[in-house]
């Protein structure tokens, strides 16, 4: 079949127009749709190209159920109900703090201190009140690093009262010197000793007020016997620690240092230890760990006396988990009774002008009990207390080994049994 020339030309024109229209349509489709494809692809970032921190967050979110969305809540303390009741906390001498290391508490203890300006010990600090000139900075650092630091406050804070008649040494410090305790990092003091009552009941009650205003709890004395024997508790993280303090000194029926009664202020005495043992049992029922801080022993004697040897196992049987002793003005042995460590005397810490070996005890505990127990050798000399190092440190540790039975003391002062 032959095509007429008049048909061929229009056919090719139409075909060319159709092809051109198809090409234009395809180009338009690509131009319109490609940005959409690109946008969808960019929204899905491959796992290997995402920041690792973001991947971890996404994975954690995927593992959590709907109830876990948002910030994860901290596990509440088992003592949350007590912590939330301010009136209950105050009534029961309970204080709260956060531990430096979660899950454990560092307790530190020292012996006797004296802030009375009439005695030589305060000479280095009287001019400007800088306690670091008496208790040297390296010692202060150890004290301040503890979660709870406790020592024996062997005097009254007051400008009132008269000295006990016939008593050779009577101690009273200006109320302003309580700032030394704060500077030292002290969190708790014992008043169960034979000098807190040296200037009578007025000076003793002034002492309570001064310590309270400074925010420092006290134990072992009170406005009446109920307050004097009441433990102080610290809730640190999820561990509740009880502190009980009492004094055997003086060992007389009518001592110069009066015991608190139902209607008069005084100290908590334990020459007859029944009330003390009852208090420790109560503290044991209401806490996870009990510290007994006892004023006992014979002055200037390393050897233990019969009253210490009698009462120490009674304290442990009643529920004490740690026993700290003071009063003899010198170091005495470290022992262990039923798995409970006892240091019978920490000696003078910053108390007089004599050159005497002394030290601190640092105990780390957790919910299971004692993690570590360390004796830290120090020296009181020239009205200053210093941390010992090298040969002098080893000398004191060697002495403690020589007098302590049933324990091992390593070169850093860590005690095991």
Short mmCIF file of C-alpha atoms in Angstrom, two decimals:
data_model
loop_
_atom_site.label_atom_id
_atom_site.label_comp_id
_atom_site.label_asym_id
_atom_site.label_seq_id
_atom_site.Cartn_x
_atom_site.Cartn_y
_atom_site.Cartn_z
CA UNK A 1 0.00 0.00 0.00
CA UNK A 2 1.35 3.40 -0.98
CA UNK A 3 0.95 6.36 1.31
CA UNK A 4 0.09 9.71 -0.04
CA UNK A 5 2.64 12.49 0.63
CA UNK A 6 -0.14 14.59 2.11
CA UNK A 7 -0.49 11.99 4.93
CA UNK A 8 3.21 11.43 5.84
CA UNK A 9 4.09 14.97 6.82
CA UNK A 10 1.25 15.46 9.31
CA UNK A 11 1.96 12.00 10.80
CA UNK A 12 5.59 12.78 11.60
CA UNK A 13 4.67 16.15 13.04
CA UNK A 14 2.08 14.54 15.34
CA UNK A 15 4.53 11.77 16.39
CA UNK A 16 7.27 14.29 17.22
CA UNK A 17 4.87 16.34 19.31
CA UNK A 18 3.72 13.25 21.23
CA UNK A 19 7.30 12.17 22.02
CA UNK A 20 8.21 15.68 23.13
CA UNK A 21 5.16 15.79 25.40
CA UNK A 22 6.13 12.43 26.96
CA UNK A 23 9.67 13.59 27.65
CA UNK A 24 8.41 16.77 29.24
CA UNK A 25 5.93 14.82 31.40
CA UNK A 26 8.65 12.44 32.61
CA UNK A 27 10.97 15.34 33.48
CA UNK A 28 8.19 17.06 35.38
CA UNK A 29 7.50 13.88 37.37
CA UNK A 30 11.15 13.53 38.34
CA UNK A 31 11.40 17.21 39.30
CA UNK A 32 8.30 17.04 41.52
CA UNK A 33 8.80 13.65 43.17
CA UNK A 34 12.58 13.53 43.83
CA UNK A 35 12.58 16.04 46.74
CA UNK A 36 9.94 13.90 48.45
CA UNK A 37 12.10 10.78 48.13
CA UNK A 38 15.14 12.62 49.41
CA UNK A 39 13.25 13.98 52.43
CA UNK A 40 12.00 10.52 53.48
CA UNK A 41 15.44 8.96 53.12
CA UNK A 42 17.13 11.67 55.22
CA UNK A 43 14.66 11.11 58.09
CA UNK A 44 15.95 7.57 58.71
CA UNK A 45 19.55 7.85 59.99
CA UNK A 46 21.45 4.56 59.79
CA UNK A 47 22.34 3.19 63.34
CA UNK A 48 26.07 3.31 62.69
CA UNK A 49 25.93 7.01 61.80
CA UNK A 50 24.07 8.11 64.99
CA UNK A 51 25.90 9.39 68.07
CA UNK A 52 26.45 6.52 70.55
CA UNK A 53 24.83 8.44 73.45
CA UNK A 54 21.66 8.91 71.39
CA UNK A 55 21.59 5.21 70.44
CA UNK A 56 21.83 4.22 74.09
CA UNK A 57 19.00 6.56 75.05
CA UNK A 58 16.80 5.17 72.26
CA UNK A 59 17.59 1.58 73.25
CA UNK A 60 16.76 2.32 76.91
CA UNK A 61 13.48 3.91 75.87
CA UNK A 62 12.62 0.86 73.78
CA UNK A 63 13.20 -1.43 76.77
CA UNK A 64 11.09 0.65 79.16
CA UNK A 65 7.38 0.15 79.39
CA UNK A 66 4.88 3.01 79.32
CA UNK A 67 5.08 3.29 83.11
CA UNK A 68 8.84 4.01 82.90
CA UNK A 69 8.63 6.95 80.53
CA UNK A 70 10.16 10.20 81.75
CA UNK A 71 12.88 10.51 84.36
CA UNK A 72 13.65 7.39 86.37
CA UNK A 73 12.63 7.76 90.01
CA UNK A 74 15.18 7.08 92.76
CA UNK A 75 14.49 4.18 95.09
CA UNK A 76 12.89 5.62 98.24
CA UNK A 77 14.72 5.20 101.55
CA UNK A 78 13.35 2.61 103.93
CA UNK A 79 13.30 5.49 106.42
CA UNK A 80 11.28 7.75 104.12
CA UNK A 81 8.37 7.97 106.56
CA UNK A 82 10.65 9.17 109.37
CA UNK A 83 12.50 11.58 107.09
CA UNK A 84 9.22 13.15 106.01
CA UNK A 85 8.11 13.79 109.60
CA UNK A 86 10.08 16.79 110.90
CA UNK A 87 8.44 16.69 114.32
CA UNK A 88 9.30 13.01 114.76
CA UNK A 89 12.90 13.64 113.68
CA UNK A 90 13.34 16.45 116.20
CA UNK A 91 11.64 14.60 119.04
CA UNK A 92 13.83 11.54 118.56
CA UNK A 93 17.20 13.23 117.92
CA UNK A 94 17.36 12.06 114.31
CA UNK A 95 19.50 13.89 111.75
CA UNK A 96 19.71 13.24 108.00
CA UNK A 97 22.65 13.59 105.65
CA UNK A 98 23.84 12.27 102.31
CA UNK A 99 26.92 10.02 102.25
CA UNK A 100 30.02 11.01 100.30
CA UNK A 101 30.01 7.54 98.75
CA UNK A 102 26.59 5.99 98.04
CA UNK A 103 25.86 2.86 100.04
CA UNK A 104 28.45 3.40 102.75
CA UNK A 105 29.20 5.73 105.66
CA UNK A 106 32.56 6.87 107.00
CA UNK A 107 32.63 7.41 110.77
CA UNK A 108 35.61 9.12 112.44
CA UNK A 109 36.40 9.45 116.14
CA UNK A 110 38.90 11.36 118.27
CA UNK A 111 39.42 11.74 122.02
CA UNK A 112 39.45 14.71 124.40
CA UNK A 113 39.53 18.35 123.33
CA UNK A 114 39.73 21.52 125.47
CA UNK A 115 38.99 25.09 124.34
CA UNK A 116 39.49 26.87 127.71
CA UNK A 117 41.63 30.00 127.17
CA UNK A 118 43.10 29.69 130.67
CA UNK A 119 45.09 26.61 129.66
CA UNK A 120 48.17 26.35 127.47
CA UNK A 121 46.59 24.23 124.74
CA UNK A 122 44.71 27.18 123.22
CA UNK A 123 47.83 29.38 123.02
CA UNK A 124 48.41 28.98 119.25
CA UNK A 125 44.84 29.95 118.35
CA UNK A 126 43.91 32.67 120.85
CA UNK A 127 45.04 35.62 118.78
CA UNK A 128 42.94 35.03 115.66
CA UNK A 129 40.81 31.97 116.44
CA UNK A 130 42.40 29.92 113.65
CA UNK A 131 42.01 26.35 114.89
CA UNK A 132 44.28 25.06 112.12
CA UNK A 133 47.19 26.45 114.14
CA UNK A 134 46.32 23.97 116.88
CA UNK A 135 44.88 21.02 114.98
CA UNK A 136 47.07 21.09 111.89
CA UNK A 137 45.53 21.20 108.39
CA UNK A 138 46.37 17.62 107.42
CA UNK A 139 44.51 16.39 110.52
CA UNK A 140 41.56 18.68 109.79
CA UNK A 141 41.31 17.28 106.27
CA UNK A 142 40.85 13.76 107.60
CA UNK A 143 38.24 14.96 110.08
CA UNK A 144 36.32 16.97 107.49
CA UNK A 145 36.32 14.10 104.97
CA UNK A 146 34.30 11.80 107.26
CA UNK A 147 30.54 11.62 106.90
CA UNK A 148 30.23 11.77 110.70
CA UNK A 149 33.04 13.06 112.93
CA UNK A 150 32.70 12.64 116.72
CA UNK A 151 34.91 13.62 119.68
CA UNK A 152 34.74 14.24 123.43
CA UNK A 153 33.88 17.84 124.42
CA UNK A 154 35.55 17.87 127.87
CA UNK A 155 34.35 21.27 129.15
CA UNK A 156 31.40 23.63 129.35
CA UNK A 157 30.60 26.52 126.97
CA UNK A 158 29.54 29.40 129.22
CA UNK A 159 30.32 32.71 130.86
CA UNK A 160 28.28 31.72 133.93
CA UNK A 161 28.65 29.46 136.94
CA UNK A 162 31.32 28.94 139.59
CA UNK A 163 34.02 26.26 139.57
CA UNK A 164 33.35 23.09 141.55
CA UNK A 165 34.77 23.58 145.02
CA UNK A 166 37.87 21.52 145.77
CA UNK A 167 38.30 20.23 142.20
CA UNK A 168 41.89 20.57 140.97
CA UNK A 169 41.10 21.23 137.29
CA UNK A 170 37.91 22.91 136.11
CA UNK A 171 37.23 23.73 132.47
CA UNK A 172 35.00 26.33 130.85
CA UNK A 173 35.32 27.94 127.40
CA UNK A 174 33.88 31.05 125.81
CA UNK A 175 30.70 30.17 123.88
CA UNK A 176 32.25 31.70 120.75
CA UNK A 177 34.85 28.91 120.64
CA UNK A 178 32.18 26.46 119.54
CA UNK A 179 33.09 27.63 116.03
CA UNK A 180 36.24 25.51 116.35
CA UNK A 181 34.05 22.42 116.15
CA UNK A 182 32.46 23.61 112.92
CA UNK A 183 35.87 24.42 111.45
CA UNK A 184 37.15 20.96 112.38
CA UNK A 185 34.22 19.26 110.65
CA UNK A 186 32.77 17.87 113.89
CA UNK A 187 29.22 16.53 113.51
CA UNK A 188 28.58 15.21 117.01
CA UNK A 189 30.12 15.56 120.49
CA UNK A 190 29.96 13.57 123.69
CA UNK A 191 29.31 15.46 126.92
CA UNK A 192 29.46 12.30 129.04
CA UNK A 193 32.66 13.15 130.92
CA UNK A 194 33.89 14.43 134.28
CA UNK A 195 34.32 18.09 133.25
CA UNK A 196 31.08 19.07 131.48
CA UNK A 197 29.60 19.95 134.91
CA UNK A 198 32.69 21.81 136.25
CA UNK A 199 30.84 25.15 136.51
CA UNK A 200 27.52 23.75 137.68
CA UNK A 201 24.08 23.34 136.13
CA UNK A 202 23.87 26.85 134.64
CA UNK A 203 27.06 26.39 132.62
CA UNK A 204 25.94 22.93 131.53
CA UNK A 205 22.60 24.19 130.21
CA UNK A 206 24.45 27.04 128.48
CA UNK A 207 26.52 24.33 126.81
CA UNK A 208 23.37 22.66 125.46
CA UNK A 209 22.13 25.97 124.08
CA UNK A 210 25.49 26.87 122.54
CA UNK A 211 25.84 23.55 120.75
CA UNK A 212 22.24 23.63 119.56
CA UNK A 213 22.64 27.15 118.15
CA UNK A 214 25.79 25.99 116.35
CA UNK A 215 23.89 23.07 114.84
CA UNK A 216 26.02 20.42 116.56
CA UNK A 217 24.19 17.52 118.24
CA UNK A 218 25.38 16.29 121.64
CA UNK A 219 24.93 13.01 123.46
CA UNK A 220 25.57 11.83 127.03
CA UNK A 221 24.11 14.79 128.96
CA UNK A 222 20.82 16.63 129.18
CA UNK A 223 18.37 18.81 131.07
CA UNK A 224 17.00 15.67 132.66
CA UNK A 225 17.81 11.96 132.64
CA UNK A 226 15.46 11.28 129.72
CA UNK A 227 17.44 13.66 127.50
CA UNK A 228 20.83 12.64 128.90
CA UNK A 229 20.42 8.97 128.03
CA UNK A 230 18.68 9.52 124.68
CA UNK A 231 20.71 8.35 121.65
CA UNK A 232 21.46 10.58 118.69
CA UNK A 233 20.61 9.01 115.33
CA UNK A 234 21.90 9.81 111.87
CA UNK A 235 20.16 8.55 108.75
CA UNK A 236 22.85 8.54 106.07
CA UNK A 237 21.52 7.32 102.77
CA UNK A 238 19.68 4.14 103.72
CA UNK A 239 21.66 3.43 106.93
CA UNK A 240 20.51 4.54 110.37
CA UNK A 241 23.26 4.87 112.99
CA UNK A 242 22.73 5.30 116.73
CA UNK A 243 25.23 7.00 119.04
CA UNK A 244 25.08 6.38 122.78
CA UNK A 245 27.46 7.94 125.31
CA UNK A 246 27.95 7.59 129.07
CA UNK A 247 30.64 8.05 131.72
CA UNK A 248 31.98 5.84 134.51
CA UNK A 249 33.96 8.78 135.93
CA UNK A 250 33.90 9.81 138.79
CA UNK A 251 33.52 6.48 140.63
CA UNK A 252 31.88 7.84 143.76
CA UNK A 253 28.44 7.68 145.29
CA UNK A 254 28.35 11.51 145.37
CA UNK A 255 30.46 12.62 142.38
CA UNK A 256 31.37 16.21 141.56
CA UNK A 257 29.98 15.64 138.08
CA UNK A 258 26.27 15.24 138.75
CA UNK A 259 24.12 12.71 137.00
CA UNK A 260 20.98 14.02 135.36
CA UNK A 261 17.78 13.23 137.24
CA UNK A 262 14.10 13.48 136.43
CA UNK A 263 14.14 17.20 137.26
CA UNK A 264 17.78 18.37 137.10
CA UNK A 265 20.48 18.61 134.41
CA UNK A 266 23.59 16.45 134.38
CA UNK A 267 25.47 13.73 132.54
CA UNK A 268 24.56 10.12 131.77
CA UNK A 269 26.50 7.97 134.24
CA UNK A 270 27.23 4.27 133.79
CA UNK A 271 29.17 3.29 136.91
CA UNK A 272 26.05 1.24 137.45
CA UNK A 273 25.53 0.23 133.83
CA UNK A 274 21.94 -0.99 133.84
CA UNK A 275 20.46 2.17 132.29
CA UNK A 276 23.22 2.28 129.68
CA UNK A 277 22.62 -1.32 128.63
CA UNK A 278 18.89 -0.67 128.39
CA UNK A 279 19.57 2.38 126.21
CA UNK A 280 21.84 0.39 123.90
CA UNK A 281 19.19 -2.31 123.52
CA UNK A 282 16.62 0.32 122.58
CA UNK A 283 19.05 1.91 120.11
CA UNK A 284 19.73 -1.49 118.57
CA UNK A 285 16.01 -2.01 117.96
CA UNK A 286 15.71 1.38 116.24
CA UNK A 287 18.80 1.47 114.03
CA UNK A 288 21.09 -0.53 111.76
CA UNK A 289 24.35 0.19 113.63
CA UNK A 290 25.06 1.22 117.24
CA UNK A 291 28.12 3.15 118.46
CA UNK A 292 28.86 3.22 122.20
CA UNK A 293 31.24 6.08 123.15
CA UNK A 294 32.28 5.54 126.78
CA UNK A 295 34.28 7.65 129.25
CA UNK A 296 36.13 5.11 131.43
CA UNK A 297 39.50 3.74 132.51
CA UNK A 298 42.31 4.91 134.78
CA UNK A 299 44.14 8.13 133.92
CA UNK A 300 47.64 7.82 132.43
CA UNK A 301 47.58 4.00 132.40
CA UNK A 302 47.85 1.94 129.24
CA UNK A 303 46.63 -1.14 131.11
CA UNK A 304 42.88 -1.74 131.17
CA UNK A 305 41.17 -1.65 134.54
CA UNK A 306 38.64 -4.16 135.81
CA UNK A 307 35.63 -1.90 135.21
CA UNK A 308 36.48 -1.53 131.51
CA UNK A 309 36.99 -5.29 131.18
CA UNK A 310 33.66 -5.94 132.89
CA UNK A 311 31.57 -3.43 130.97
CA UNK A 312 32.95 -3.86 127.44
CA UNK A 313 31.40 -7.31 126.81
CA UNK A 314 28.15 -6.12 128.38
CA UNK A 315 27.96 -3.32 125.79
CA UNK A 316 28.47 -5.81 122.97
CA UNK A 317 25.89 -8.24 124.37
CA UNK A 318 23.39 -5.37 124.57
CA UNK A 319 23.82 -4.58 120.87
CA UNK A 320 26.79 -2.23 120.39
CA UNK A 321 28.45 -2.71 116.97
CA UNK A 322 31.40 -0.43 117.76
CA UNK A 323 32.91 0.70 121.07
CA UNK A 324 35.02 3.85 121.37
CA UNK A 325 36.64 4.79 124.68
CA UNK A 326 38.29 7.87 126.16
CA UNK A 327 39.37 9.51 129.45
CA UNK A 328 42.77 7.97 130.39
CA UNK A 329 44.66 10.74 128.45
CA UNK A 330 46.78 8.07 126.73
CA UNK A 331 46.30 5.40 124.10
CA UNK A 332 45.00 2.02 125.21
CA UNK A 333 44.61 -1.29 123.33
CA UNK A 334 42.35 -2.21 120.46
CA UNK A 335 40.49 -5.44 121.12
CA UNK A 336 37.63 -7.42 119.66
CA UNK A 337 34.68 -8.95 121.52
CA UNK A 338 32.25 -11.17 119.66
CA UNK A 339 33.34 -9.66 116.35
CA UNK A 340 32.93 -6.08 117.65
CA UNK A 341 36.08 -3.89 117.75
CA UNK A 342 36.80 -1.92 120.92
CA UNK A 343 39.41 0.80 121.28
CA UNK A 344 39.58 1.39 125.00
CA UNK A 345 41.09 4.88 124.84
CA UNK A 346 41.90 7.31 122.04
CA UNK A 347 43.82 9.51 124.50
CA UNK A 348 44.10 13.28 124.37
CA UNK A 349 43.44 14.73 120.95
CA UNK A 350 43.98 18.46 121.52
CA UNK A 351 43.85 18.86 125.26
CA UNK A 352 47.06 19.98 126.99
CA UNK A 353 50.69 20.97 126.45
CA UNK A 354 52.15 17.50 127.02
CA UNK A 355 53.78 15.54 124.21
CA UNK A 356 51.55 12.49 123.82
CA UNK A 357 50.80 9.91 121.17
CA UNK A 358 47.20 10.01 120.07
CA UNK A 359 45.14 9.18 117.04
CA UNK A 360 41.82 8.89 115.30
CA UNK A 361 39.75 5.87 114.35
CA UNK A 362 38.06 5.82 110.94
CA UNK A 363 35.42 3.16 110.36
CA UNK A 364 33.62 2.58 107.07
CA UNK A 365 30.29 0.77 107.29
CA UNK A 366 27.57 -0.35 104.90
CA UNK A 367 24.23 -2.09 105.37
CA UNK A 368 26.02 -5.35 106.17
CA UNK A 369 28.26 -3.88 108.90
CA UNK A 370 31.90 -2.82 109.14
CA UNK A 371 33.80 -2.63 105.84
CA UNK A 372 37.09 -1.27 107.21
CA UNK A 373 38.58 -0.09 110.51
CA UNK A 374 41.66 2.15 110.51
CA UNK A 375 43.71 3.61 113.33
CA UNK A 376 45.34 6.91 112.26
CA UNK A 377 48.40 7.81 114.38
CA UNK A 378 48.74 11.44 115.51
CA UNK A 379 50.89 13.35 117.98
CA UNK A 380 49.92 16.08 120.45
CA UNK A 381 53.03 18.20 121.01
CA UNK A 382 53.71 21.89 121.62
CA UNK A 383 49.95 22.55 121.85
CA UNK A 384 49.48 21.23 118.33
CA UNK A 385 48.13 17.96 116.98
CA UNK A 386 49.77 16.59 113.83
CA UNK A 387 49.32 13.59 111.57
CA UNK A 388 52.27 11.21 111.84
CA UNK A 389 54.15 9.83 108.84
CA UNK A 390 56.95 7.39 108.08
CA UNK A 391 59.04 6.25 111.06
CA UNK A 392 56.97 8.10 113.68
CA UNK A 393 53.77 6.63 112.28
CA UNK A 394 55.27 3.14 112.39
CA UNK A 395 56.47 3.72 115.96
CA UNK A 396 52.92 4.38 117.17
CA UNK A 397 51.50 1.50 115.14
CA UNK A 398 54.14 -0.82 116.63
CA UNK A 399 53.06 0.29 120.09
CA UNK A 400 49.41 -0.38 119.32
CA UNK A 401 50.33 -3.85 118.03
CA UNK A 402 52.28 -4.56 121.20
CA UNK A 403 49.35 -3.80 123.52
CA UNK A 404 46.46 -5.10 121.38
CA UNK A 405 45.46 -8.77 121.43
CA UNK A 406 43.34 -10.62 118.90
CA UNK A 407 43.77 -8.07 116.10
CA UNK A 408 46.25 -7.41 113.31
CA UNK A 409 47.34 -3.86 112.39
CA UNK A 410 49.05 -3.29 109.03
CA UNK A 411 51.44 -0.54 107.98
CA UNK A 412 48.60 1.83 107.09
CA UNK A 413 46.82 1.29 110.40
CA UNK A 414 44.06 -0.94 109.03
CA UNK A 415 42.86 -3.32 111.71
CA UNK A 416 41.57 -6.84 111.02
CA UNK A 417 40.45 -9.66 113.30
#
